[in-house]
Each structure stands twice: as C-alpha cells, then as structure tokens.
JSON list of C-alpha atoms in Angstrom, two decimals:
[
{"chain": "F", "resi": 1, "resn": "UNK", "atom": "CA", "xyz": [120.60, -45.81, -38.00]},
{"chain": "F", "resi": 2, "resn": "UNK", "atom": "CA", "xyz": [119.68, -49.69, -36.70]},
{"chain": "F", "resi": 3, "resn": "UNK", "atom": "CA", "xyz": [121.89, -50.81, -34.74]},
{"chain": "F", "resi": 4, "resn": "UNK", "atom": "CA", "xyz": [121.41, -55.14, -34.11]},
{"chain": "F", "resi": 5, "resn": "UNK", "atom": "CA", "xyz": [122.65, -56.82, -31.67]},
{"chain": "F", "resi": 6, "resn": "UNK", "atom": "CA", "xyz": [122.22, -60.54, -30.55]},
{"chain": "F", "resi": 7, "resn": "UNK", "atom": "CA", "xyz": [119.82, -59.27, -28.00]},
{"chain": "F", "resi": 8, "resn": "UNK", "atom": "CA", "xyz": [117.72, -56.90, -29.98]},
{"chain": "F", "resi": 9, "resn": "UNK", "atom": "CA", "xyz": [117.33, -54.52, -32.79]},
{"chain": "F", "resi": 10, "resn": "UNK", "atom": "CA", "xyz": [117.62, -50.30, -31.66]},
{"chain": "F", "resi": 11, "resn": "UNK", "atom": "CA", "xyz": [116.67, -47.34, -33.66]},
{"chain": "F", "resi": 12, "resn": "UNK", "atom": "CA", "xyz": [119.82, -45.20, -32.93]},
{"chain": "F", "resi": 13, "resn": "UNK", "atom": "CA", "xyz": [121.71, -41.53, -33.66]},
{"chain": "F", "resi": 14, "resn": "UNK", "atom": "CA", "xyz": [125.39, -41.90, -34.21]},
{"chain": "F", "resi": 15, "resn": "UNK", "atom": "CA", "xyz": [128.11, -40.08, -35.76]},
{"chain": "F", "resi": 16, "resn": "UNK", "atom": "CA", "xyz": [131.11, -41.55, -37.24]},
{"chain": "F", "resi": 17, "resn": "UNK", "atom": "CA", "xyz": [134.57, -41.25, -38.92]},
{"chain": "F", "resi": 18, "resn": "UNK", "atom": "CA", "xyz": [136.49, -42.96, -40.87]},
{"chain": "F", "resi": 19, "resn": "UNK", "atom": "CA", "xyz": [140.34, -42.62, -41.51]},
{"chain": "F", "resi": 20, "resn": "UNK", "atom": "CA", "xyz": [143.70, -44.39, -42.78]},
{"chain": "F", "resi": 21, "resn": "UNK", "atom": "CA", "xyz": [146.38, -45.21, -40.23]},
{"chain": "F", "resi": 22, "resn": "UNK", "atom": "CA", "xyz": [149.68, -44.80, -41.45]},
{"chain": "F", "resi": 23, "resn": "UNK", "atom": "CA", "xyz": [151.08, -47.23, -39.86]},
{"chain": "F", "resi": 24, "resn": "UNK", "atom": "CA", "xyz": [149.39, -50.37, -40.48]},
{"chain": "F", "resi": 25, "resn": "UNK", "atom": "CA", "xyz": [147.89, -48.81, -43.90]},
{"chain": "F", "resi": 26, "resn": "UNK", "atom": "CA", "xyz": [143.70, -49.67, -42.59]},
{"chain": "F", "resi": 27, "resn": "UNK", "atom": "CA", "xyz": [141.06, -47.68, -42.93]},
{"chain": "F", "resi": 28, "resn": "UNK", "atom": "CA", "xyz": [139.58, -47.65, -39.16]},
{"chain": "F", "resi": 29, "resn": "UNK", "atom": "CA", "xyz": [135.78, -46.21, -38.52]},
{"chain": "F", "resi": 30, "resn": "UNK", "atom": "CA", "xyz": [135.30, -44.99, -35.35]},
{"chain": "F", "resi": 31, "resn": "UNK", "atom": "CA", "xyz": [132.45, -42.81, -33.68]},
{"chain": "F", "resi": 32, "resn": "UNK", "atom": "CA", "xyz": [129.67, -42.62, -31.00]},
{"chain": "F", "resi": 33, "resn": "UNK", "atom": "CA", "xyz": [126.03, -43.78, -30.64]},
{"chain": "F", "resi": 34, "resn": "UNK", "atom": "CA", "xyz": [124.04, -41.08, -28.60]},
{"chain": "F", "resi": 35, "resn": "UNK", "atom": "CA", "xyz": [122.79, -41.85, -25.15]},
{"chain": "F", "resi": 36, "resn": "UNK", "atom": "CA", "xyz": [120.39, -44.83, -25.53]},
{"chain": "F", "resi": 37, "resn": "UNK", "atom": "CA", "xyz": [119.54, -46.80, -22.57]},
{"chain": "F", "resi": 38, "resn": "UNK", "atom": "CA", "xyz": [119.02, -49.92, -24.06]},
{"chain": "F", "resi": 39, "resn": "UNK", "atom": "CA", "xyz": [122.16, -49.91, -26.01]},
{"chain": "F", "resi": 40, "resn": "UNK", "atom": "CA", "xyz": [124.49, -48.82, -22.46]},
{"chain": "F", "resi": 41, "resn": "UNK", "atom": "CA", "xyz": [122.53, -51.89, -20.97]},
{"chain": "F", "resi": 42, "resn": "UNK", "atom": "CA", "xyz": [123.95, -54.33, -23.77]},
{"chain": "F", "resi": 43, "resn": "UNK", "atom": "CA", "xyz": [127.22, -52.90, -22.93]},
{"chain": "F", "resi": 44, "resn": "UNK", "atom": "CA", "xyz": [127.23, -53.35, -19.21]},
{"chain": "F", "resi": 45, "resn": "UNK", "atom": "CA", "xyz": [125.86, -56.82, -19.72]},
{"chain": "F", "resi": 46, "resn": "UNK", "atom": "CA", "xyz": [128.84, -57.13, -21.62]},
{"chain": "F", "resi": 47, "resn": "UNK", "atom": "CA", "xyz": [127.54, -57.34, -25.46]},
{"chain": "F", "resi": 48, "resn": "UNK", "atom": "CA", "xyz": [129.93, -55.84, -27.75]},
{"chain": "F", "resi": 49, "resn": "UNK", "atom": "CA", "xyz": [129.37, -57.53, -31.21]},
{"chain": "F", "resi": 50, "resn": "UNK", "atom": "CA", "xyz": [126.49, -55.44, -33.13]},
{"chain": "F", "resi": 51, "resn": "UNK", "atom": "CA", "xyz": [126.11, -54.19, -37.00]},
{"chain": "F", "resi": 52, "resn": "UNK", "atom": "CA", "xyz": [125.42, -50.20, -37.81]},
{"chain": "F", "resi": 53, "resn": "UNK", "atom": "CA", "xyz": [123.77, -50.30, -40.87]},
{"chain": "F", "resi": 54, "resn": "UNK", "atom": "CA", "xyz": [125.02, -53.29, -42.02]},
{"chain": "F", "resi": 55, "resn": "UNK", "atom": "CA", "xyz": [128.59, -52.92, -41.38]},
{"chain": "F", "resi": 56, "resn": "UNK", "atom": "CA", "xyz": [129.63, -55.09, -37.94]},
{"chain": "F", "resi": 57, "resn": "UNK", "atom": "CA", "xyz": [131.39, -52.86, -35.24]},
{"chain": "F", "resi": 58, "resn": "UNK", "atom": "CA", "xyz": [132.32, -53.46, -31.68]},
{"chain": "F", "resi": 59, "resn": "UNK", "atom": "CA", "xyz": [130.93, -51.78, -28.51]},
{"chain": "F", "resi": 60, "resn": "UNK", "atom": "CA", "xyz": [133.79, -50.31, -27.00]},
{"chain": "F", "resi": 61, "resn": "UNK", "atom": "CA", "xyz": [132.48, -48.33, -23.94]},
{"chain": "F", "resi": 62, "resn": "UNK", "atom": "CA", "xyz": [129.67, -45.95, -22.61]},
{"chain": "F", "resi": 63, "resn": "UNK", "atom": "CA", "xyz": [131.23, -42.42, -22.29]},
{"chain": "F", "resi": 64, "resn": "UNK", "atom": "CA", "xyz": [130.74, -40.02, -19.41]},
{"chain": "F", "resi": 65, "resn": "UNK", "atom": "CA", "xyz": [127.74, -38.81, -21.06]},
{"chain": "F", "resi": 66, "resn": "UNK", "atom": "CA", "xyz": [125.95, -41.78, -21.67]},
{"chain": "F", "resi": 67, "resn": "UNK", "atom": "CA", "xyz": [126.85, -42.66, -25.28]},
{"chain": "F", "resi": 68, "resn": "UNK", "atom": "CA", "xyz": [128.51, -46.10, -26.67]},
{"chain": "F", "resi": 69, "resn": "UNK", "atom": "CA", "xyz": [131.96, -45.80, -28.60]},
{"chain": "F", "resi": 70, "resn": "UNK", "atom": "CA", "xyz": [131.89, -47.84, -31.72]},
{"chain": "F", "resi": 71, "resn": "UNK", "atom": "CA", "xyz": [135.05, -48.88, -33.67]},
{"chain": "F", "resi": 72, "resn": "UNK", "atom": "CA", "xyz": [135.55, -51.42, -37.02]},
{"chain": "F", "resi": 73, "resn": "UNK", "atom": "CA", "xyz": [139.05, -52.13, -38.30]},
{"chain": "F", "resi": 74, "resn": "UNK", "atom": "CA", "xyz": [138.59, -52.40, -42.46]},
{"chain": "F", "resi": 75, "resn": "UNK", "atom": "CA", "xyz": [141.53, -53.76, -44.42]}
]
C-alpha cells in the first residue's frame, strides 16, 4: 500500500478493518501499518494527516511493536 504524507511518500504493509458503530450509525476503518521507520518518525515528529491508498486516515500512535495505528471515521 502507499501511504503519503506531507513529508514523503512510503511503500507500506498494513492490515485493516472496517465496521458500523451502533451508536452513531458510521462505518469506522481502523488497522495497523507494520513497523516502518520512516513512518514511526512522521509520528514522533508529530505528522498525523496521511492517505492509504487514496482514502485519508490519521496516525494515531506507534504500538509497542513498532507499528502505526491508523483510523478514518466514514459517514
């Protein structure tokens, strides 16, 4: 997957999911980039706007091992 950023473009892995919350009725994608050292970088330098694919998420976080939580709220 390409992940852009305003700093760069990365060749990434990442696995997502997608699913409806009941109670505000949006479908919410959510998932995790593997370990990248580039992209945990970005997120320590505090970037968190980027598009996966073409669809804009936010950085959330690096995780314990390394990786970068993604999320994107879709109506």
């Amino acid at each position: 997957m390409e992940l852009v950023t305003p700093h760069g473009t990365f060749e990434v892995e990442a696995k997502l999911c997608q699913r409806v919350e009941p109670v505000d009725g949006r479908l919410h994608l959510a998932g995790r980039i593997a370990p990248h050292p580039g992209v945990a970088a970005l997120v320590r330098r505090g970037v968190r706007d980027a598009s996966l694919d073409g669809v804009p998420v936010k950085l959330i976080e690096i995780d314990p091992w390394g990786g970068v939580l993604v999320r994107k709220s879709v109506c």
